[in-house]
């Protein structure tokens, strides 16, 4: 809500003709002296809280600051570019009038809504005679139902919002949580987490072409805790308002704008769309008030928590925060694998470590040269020369869900081959030539642009 307060020697107005179809208030003419004239633009997302705050502000101004005899509430559509629709704007103004009446002993008048008015305003011109206020700028988060607002937790208890919305989720739970930890995702600063997000960002950008582009929202803290629905709302309001603002860095807060939207998510993890709940934002009640219309996409895990992963609005889907999408994909995969008893894996292009090399004694140099060749294709490669046994090192790679585990020993050095274990073919291994391996890795990555690296573990 935007208000402009003017301390007027005199205000006079007269309605001319309707500015909207069937204005809700009758026409009229009015005149007052020593008036605090309050021009009000009602904005999307304004609700009870904005009404409360504005009424206090107005009464304080009229009563204490300028000592006016009148308060005149004057609907005015020109103070904001984010106007609420007339029907609702009118009802908010009526509520504002009622609230002011409770707090104010002087004269009160509300000018008719939805009319072109001729008016004369004589401002007093002292330093406090003109004042503007922006109220509830952060937007207001609540569930709107027919003729009213309820809190998010009430909406959950009435079955209007998914149960997970009210849950405090600090981290993923159960099996998926364990995987998350193994993959280093507990901390968003871990290189593995950043690598996952970077690869996802690239892929989305690729898939989204020619419409997709990356945006970044800053400052940004991942709203993984949906008790903090306000943070989610703010994040997405910003995403929706982004317009043409192009991101400098797409990490880790990228929001991707793509027409194809949700289908892409299924591409990332088979069947994930079945676990996506959509919450209307106002819009049509019941809806979640975030100050912009559309739908929030929530990933709802089998364990009953949810992660916000996007917002759909005006034919576009903004996917993000990307970190949450990564978590959702991992969780979805891990949960399904647990139930159906298979080995969970990420799409190979998404994993920051494409290949994990375990050299046997004497094959160290060969392993590093294979690693460098793979890295030049854009692959992330780990060469594990730690003290653990070969079996132990292969298992470490497995815990990280690395797509390809390569062992190299004397035989491989002599024949220019590597022995490959592929995550999607558990229990089997195969010797391939270096040339074949390079082709396979190139096709796994399926696009270029991410820089490769060699991580040498000793
Ligand atoms: C005028 N004074 O502005 N907030 C406030 N008023 C609104 C809103 C809104 N979101 N939407 C519609 N008329 N109106 C006049 C000028 O002389 C009302 C408001 O009375 C506005 C009219 O509807 C047309 O937009 C035009």
Tab-separated table of C-alpha atoms in Angstrom, residues 69 191 297 458:
chain	number	residue	atom	x	y	z
A	69	UNK	CA	-9.930	18.349	12.009
A	191	UNK	CA	32.379	-27.860	-3.650
A	297	UNK	CA	5.667	-25.479	-6.886
A	458	UNK	CA	46.313	-38.703	-1.384
